[in-house]
Coordinates of C-alpha atoms in Angstrom, one line a residue:
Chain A
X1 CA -34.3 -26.5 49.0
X2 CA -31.7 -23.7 48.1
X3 CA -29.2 -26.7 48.3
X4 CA -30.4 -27.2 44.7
X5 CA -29.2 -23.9 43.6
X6 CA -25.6 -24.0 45.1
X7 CA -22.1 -25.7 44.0
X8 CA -19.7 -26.7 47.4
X9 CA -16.3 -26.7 47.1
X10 CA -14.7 -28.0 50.2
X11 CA -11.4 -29.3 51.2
X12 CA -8.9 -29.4 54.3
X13 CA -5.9 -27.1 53.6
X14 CA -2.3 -28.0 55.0
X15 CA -1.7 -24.9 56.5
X16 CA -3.0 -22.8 59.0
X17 CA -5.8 -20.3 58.5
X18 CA -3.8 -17.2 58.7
X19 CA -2.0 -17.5 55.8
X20 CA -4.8 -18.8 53.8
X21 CA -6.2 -16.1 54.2
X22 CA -3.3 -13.7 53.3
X23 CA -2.9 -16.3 50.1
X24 CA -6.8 -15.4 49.5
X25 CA -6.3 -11.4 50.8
X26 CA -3.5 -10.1 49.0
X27 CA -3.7 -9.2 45.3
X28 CA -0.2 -10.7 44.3
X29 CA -1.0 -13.8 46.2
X30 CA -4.4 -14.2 44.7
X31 CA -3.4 -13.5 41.3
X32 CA -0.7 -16.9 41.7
X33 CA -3.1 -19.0 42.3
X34 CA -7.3 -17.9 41.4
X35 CA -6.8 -19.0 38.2
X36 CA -6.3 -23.0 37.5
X37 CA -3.2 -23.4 35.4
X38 CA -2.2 -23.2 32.4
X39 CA -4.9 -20.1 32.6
X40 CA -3.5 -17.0 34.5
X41 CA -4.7 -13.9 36.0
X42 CA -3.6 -10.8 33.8
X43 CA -6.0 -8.1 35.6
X44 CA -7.0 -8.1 39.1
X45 CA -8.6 -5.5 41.3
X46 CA -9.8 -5.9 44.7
X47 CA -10.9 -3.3 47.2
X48 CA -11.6 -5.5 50.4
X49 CA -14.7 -3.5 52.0
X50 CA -18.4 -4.1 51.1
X51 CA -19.3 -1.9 47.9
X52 CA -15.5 -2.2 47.0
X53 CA -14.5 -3.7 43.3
X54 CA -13.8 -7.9 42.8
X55 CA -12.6 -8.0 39.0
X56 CA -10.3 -10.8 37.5
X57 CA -9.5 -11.2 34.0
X58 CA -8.3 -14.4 33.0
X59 CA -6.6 -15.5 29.9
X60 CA -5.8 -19.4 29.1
X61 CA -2.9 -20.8 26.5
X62 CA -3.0 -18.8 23.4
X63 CA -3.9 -16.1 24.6
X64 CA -7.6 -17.4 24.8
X65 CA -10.3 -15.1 26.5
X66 CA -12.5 -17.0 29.0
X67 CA -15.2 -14.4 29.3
X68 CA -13.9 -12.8 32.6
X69 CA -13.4 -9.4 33.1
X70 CA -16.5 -7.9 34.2
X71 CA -16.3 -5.8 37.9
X72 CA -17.9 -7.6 40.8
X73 CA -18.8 -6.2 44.3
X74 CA -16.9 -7.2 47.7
X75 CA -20.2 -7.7 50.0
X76 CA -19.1 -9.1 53.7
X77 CA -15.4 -9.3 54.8
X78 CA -14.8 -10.8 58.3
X79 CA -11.1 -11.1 58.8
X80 CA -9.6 -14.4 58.9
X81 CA -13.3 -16.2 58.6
X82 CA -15.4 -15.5 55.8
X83 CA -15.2 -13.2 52.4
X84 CA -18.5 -12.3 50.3
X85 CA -18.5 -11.3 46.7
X86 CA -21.0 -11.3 43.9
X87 CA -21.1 -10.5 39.9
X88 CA -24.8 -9.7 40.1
X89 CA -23.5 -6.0 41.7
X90 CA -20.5 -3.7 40.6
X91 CA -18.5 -1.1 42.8
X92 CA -20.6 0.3 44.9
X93 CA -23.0 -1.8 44.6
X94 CA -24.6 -0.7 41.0
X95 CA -26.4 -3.7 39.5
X96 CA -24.4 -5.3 36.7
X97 CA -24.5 -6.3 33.1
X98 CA -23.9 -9.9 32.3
X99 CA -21.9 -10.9 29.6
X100 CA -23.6 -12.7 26.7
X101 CA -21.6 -15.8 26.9
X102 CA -19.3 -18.0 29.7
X103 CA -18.5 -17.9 33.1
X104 CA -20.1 -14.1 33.8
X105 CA -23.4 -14.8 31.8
X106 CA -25.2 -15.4 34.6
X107 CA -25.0 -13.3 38.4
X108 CA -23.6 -15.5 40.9
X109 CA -23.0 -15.1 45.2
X110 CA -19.8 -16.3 46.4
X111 CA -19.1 -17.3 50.1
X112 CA -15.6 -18.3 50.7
X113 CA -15.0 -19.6 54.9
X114 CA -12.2 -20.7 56.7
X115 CA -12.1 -22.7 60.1
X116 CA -9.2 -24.1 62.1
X117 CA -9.3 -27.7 61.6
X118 CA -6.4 -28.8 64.0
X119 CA -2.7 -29.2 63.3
X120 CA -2.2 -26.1 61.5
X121 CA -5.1 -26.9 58.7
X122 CA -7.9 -25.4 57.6
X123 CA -11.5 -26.2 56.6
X124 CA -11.8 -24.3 53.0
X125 CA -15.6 -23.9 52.0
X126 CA -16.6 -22.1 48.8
X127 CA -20.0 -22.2 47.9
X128 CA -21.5 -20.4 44.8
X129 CA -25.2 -19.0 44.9
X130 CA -27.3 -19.0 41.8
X131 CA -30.7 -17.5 41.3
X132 CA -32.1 -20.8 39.6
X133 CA -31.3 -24.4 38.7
X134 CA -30.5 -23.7 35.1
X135 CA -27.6 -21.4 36.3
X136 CA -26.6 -23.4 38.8
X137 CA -26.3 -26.5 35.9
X138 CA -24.9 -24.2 33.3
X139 CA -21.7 -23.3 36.2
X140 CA -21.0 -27.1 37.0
X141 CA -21.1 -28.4 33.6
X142 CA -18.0 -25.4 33.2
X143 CA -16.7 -27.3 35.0
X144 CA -16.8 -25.6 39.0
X145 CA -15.7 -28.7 40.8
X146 CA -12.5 -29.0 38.9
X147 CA -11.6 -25.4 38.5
X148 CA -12.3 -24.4 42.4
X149 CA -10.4 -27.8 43.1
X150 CA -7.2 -27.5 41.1
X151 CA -7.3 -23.6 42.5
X152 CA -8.1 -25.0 45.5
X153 CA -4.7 -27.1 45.7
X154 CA -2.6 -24.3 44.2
X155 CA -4.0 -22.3 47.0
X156 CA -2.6 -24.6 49.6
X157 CA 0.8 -24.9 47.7
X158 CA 0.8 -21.0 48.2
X159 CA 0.2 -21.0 51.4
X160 CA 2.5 -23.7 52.5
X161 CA 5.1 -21.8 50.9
X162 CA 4.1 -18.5 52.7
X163 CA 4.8 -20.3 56.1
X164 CA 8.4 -21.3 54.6
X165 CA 9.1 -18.1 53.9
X166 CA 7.7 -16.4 56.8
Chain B
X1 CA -21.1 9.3 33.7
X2 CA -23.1 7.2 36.2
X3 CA -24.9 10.1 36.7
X4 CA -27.2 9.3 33.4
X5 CA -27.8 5.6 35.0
X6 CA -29.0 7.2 38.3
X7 CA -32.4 8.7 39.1
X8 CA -32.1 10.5 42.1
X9 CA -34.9 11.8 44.7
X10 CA -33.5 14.9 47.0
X11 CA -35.4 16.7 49.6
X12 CA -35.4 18.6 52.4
X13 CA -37.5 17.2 55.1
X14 CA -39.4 18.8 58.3
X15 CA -38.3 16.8 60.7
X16 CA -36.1 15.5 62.3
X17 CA -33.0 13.5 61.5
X18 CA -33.9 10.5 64.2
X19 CA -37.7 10.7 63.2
X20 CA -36.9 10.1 59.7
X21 CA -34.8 7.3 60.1
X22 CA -37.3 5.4 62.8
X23 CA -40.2 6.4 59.9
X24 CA -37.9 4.1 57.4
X25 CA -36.6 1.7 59.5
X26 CA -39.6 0.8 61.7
X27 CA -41.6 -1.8 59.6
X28 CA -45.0 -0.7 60.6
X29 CA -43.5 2.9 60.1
X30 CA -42.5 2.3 56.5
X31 CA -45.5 0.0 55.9
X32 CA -47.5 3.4 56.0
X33 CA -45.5 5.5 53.8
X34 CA -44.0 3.5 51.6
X35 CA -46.4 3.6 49.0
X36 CA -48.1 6.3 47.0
X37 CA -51.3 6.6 47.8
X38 CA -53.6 5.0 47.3
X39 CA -51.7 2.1 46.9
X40 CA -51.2 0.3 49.3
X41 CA -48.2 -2.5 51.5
X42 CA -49.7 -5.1 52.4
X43 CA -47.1 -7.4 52.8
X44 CA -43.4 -6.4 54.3
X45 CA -40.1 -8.1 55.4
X46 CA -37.1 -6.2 56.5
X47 CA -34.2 -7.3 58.2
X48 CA -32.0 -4.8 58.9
X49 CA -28.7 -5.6 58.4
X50 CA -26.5 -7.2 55.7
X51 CA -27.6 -9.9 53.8
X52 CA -30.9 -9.6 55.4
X53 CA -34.3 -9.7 53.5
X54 CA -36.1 -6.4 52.3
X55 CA -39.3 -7.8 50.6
X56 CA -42.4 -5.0 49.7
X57 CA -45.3 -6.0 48.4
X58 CA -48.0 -3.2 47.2
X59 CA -51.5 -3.4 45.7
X60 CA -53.2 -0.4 44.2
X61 CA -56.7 0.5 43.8
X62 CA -59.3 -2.7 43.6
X63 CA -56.5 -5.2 44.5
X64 CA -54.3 -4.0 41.1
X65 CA -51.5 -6.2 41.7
X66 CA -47.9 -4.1 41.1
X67 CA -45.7 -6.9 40.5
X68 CA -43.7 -6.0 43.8
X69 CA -43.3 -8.7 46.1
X70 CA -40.3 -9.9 45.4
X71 CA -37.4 -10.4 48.1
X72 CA -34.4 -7.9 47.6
X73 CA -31.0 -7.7 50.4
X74 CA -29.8 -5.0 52.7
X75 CA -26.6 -4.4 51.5
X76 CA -25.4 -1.4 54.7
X77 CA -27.1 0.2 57.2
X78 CA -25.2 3.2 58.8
X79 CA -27.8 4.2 62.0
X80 CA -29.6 7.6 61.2
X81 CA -27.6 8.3 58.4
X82 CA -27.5 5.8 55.1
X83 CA -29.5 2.4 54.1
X84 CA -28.4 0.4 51.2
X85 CA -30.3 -2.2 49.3
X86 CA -31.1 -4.1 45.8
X87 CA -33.2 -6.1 44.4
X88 CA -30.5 -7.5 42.5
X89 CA -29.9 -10.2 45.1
X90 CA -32.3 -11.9 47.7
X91 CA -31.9 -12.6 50.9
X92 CA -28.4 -14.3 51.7
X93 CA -27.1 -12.4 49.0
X94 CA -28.5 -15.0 46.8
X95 CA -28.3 -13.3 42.9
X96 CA -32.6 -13.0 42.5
X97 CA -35.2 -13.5 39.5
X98 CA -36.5 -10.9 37.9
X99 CA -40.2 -10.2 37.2
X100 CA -41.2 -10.8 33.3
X101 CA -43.0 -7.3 34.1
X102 CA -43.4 -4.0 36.1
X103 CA -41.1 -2.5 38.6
X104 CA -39.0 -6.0 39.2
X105 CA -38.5 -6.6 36.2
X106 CA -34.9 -4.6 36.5
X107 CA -32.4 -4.6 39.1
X108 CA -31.6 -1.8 41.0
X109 CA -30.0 -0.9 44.2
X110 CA -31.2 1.9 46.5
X111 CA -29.4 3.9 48.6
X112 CA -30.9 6.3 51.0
X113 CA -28.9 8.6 53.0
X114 CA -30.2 11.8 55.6
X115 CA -28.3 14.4 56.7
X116 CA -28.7 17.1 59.2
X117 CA -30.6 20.0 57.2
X118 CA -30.5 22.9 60.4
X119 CA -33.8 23.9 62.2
X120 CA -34.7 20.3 63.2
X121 CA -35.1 19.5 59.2
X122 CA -33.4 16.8 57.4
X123 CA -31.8 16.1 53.6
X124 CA -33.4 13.1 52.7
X125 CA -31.7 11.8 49.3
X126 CA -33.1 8.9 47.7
X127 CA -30.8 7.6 44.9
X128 CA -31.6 4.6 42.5
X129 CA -28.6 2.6 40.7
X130 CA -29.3 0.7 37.4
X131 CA -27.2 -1.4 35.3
X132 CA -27.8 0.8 31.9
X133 CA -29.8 3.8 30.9
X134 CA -32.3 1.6 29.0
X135 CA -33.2 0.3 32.7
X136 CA -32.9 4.1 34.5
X137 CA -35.4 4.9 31.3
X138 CA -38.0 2.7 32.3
X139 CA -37.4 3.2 35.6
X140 CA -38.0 6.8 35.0
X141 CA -41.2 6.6 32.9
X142 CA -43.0 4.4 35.8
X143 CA -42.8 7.4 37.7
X144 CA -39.7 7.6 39.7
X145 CA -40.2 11.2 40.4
X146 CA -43.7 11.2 41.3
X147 CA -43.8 7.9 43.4
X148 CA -40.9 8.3 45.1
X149 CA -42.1 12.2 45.4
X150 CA -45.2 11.3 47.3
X151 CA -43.7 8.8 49.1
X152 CA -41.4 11.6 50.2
X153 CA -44.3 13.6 51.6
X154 CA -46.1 11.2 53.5
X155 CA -42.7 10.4 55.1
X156 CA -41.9 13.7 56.3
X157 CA -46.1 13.9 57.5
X158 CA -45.3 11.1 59.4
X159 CA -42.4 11.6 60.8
X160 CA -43.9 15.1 61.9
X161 CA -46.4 13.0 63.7
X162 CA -43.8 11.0 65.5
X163 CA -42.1 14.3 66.9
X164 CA -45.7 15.5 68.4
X165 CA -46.6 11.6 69.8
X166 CA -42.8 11.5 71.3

């Protein structure tokens, strides 16, 4: 039933699960690649501990404001495996206004896992929870498969390159 | 600045610090203080830990429905000393509907922490989080004070009773 209320992103990585999730862990990593190009990350704080900030502001060409920018809350961090968040909370945990328009008008839950998949991949899952139907409509018509997906292969690019250089 | 989104219950309980906490954390404990008499639970799920459900549901007087009933999440539970939740998400963490009326029709996070008061008593603090001060202003005018206030005594009379069935 709550299948009906979520958007799946999932894809097998080229590099081993480690480094995915340093690429998904560290701020300066995460800023390179959370935001499908030509948009970028210009603000990004992340305290990694449940109750602890999730914030990204994102601009695209021009300069043009996508809505982002509101503070979310970390929720469940399990090294290496799985990382909670949600915009429906701020730090510590204070419920949180919505914006009146795009990508944070509505609260949403997401649930990012990694897996070993064999010969140094990695099964990437990204799910989004939404309270209702309409929301969950309203996020895939923004266009969630695409976004997640093109940050989805810059993520992988990133962490190929991490192995390179490690 | 917070503080004017806050409404925040403090006491100092007699009894002790374990009592208290088994009072909140036992189901058919809480379902027997939870509510201001004479209203009433009379339907409960909690699931103590992260992401797990915390649903009340309370009638009053001749059946008066309250509007509770909705499903919130446990967002931390430290043993015998802090409990965390909102109704801002459901269980799973999934972001949550909000009643059209009455006390869900805000979000609003909880967090409940005792401390050792000396003398076998206990400082129960009972904090509520909202997202504005329009929501903390309604919250407030239901009777914050007084429900959580009575709540407060029946908790501390039955965890009294605890001590003397122990």
């Amino acid at each position: 039933m709550t299948d009906k209320l979520d958007l799946v992103l999932e894809r097998t990585l080229n590099a081993p699960r480690d480094l995915v999730w340093k690429a998904w862990t560290n701020p300066e990593h995460l800023k390179q690649w959370f935001a499908p190009k030509p948009y970028e990350i210009n603000e990004l704080d992340m305290d990694l501990q449940p109750g602890g900030i999730f914030r990204i502001r994102m601009v695209g060409p021009d300069g043009f404001d996508t809505g982002h920018g509101n503070a979310g809350c970390v929720l469940e961090v399990v090294e290496g495996e799985k990382l909670v968040w949600t915009s429906a909370l701020g730090p510590e945990y204070r419920p949180a206004e919505m914006a009146s328009t795009g990508c944070e008008s509505f609260p949403m839950t997401a649930v990012v896992t990694l897996a070993d998949a064999g010969n140094g991949k990695t099964l990437y899952r990204a799910v989004a929870l939404h309270r209702n139907k309409a929301d969950r409509d309203v996020h895939e018509k923004m266009g969630f498969q695409d976004g997640w997906g093109t940050c989805a292969d810059q993520l992988e690019e990133l962490a190929k390159a991490l192995a390179v250089n490690a």
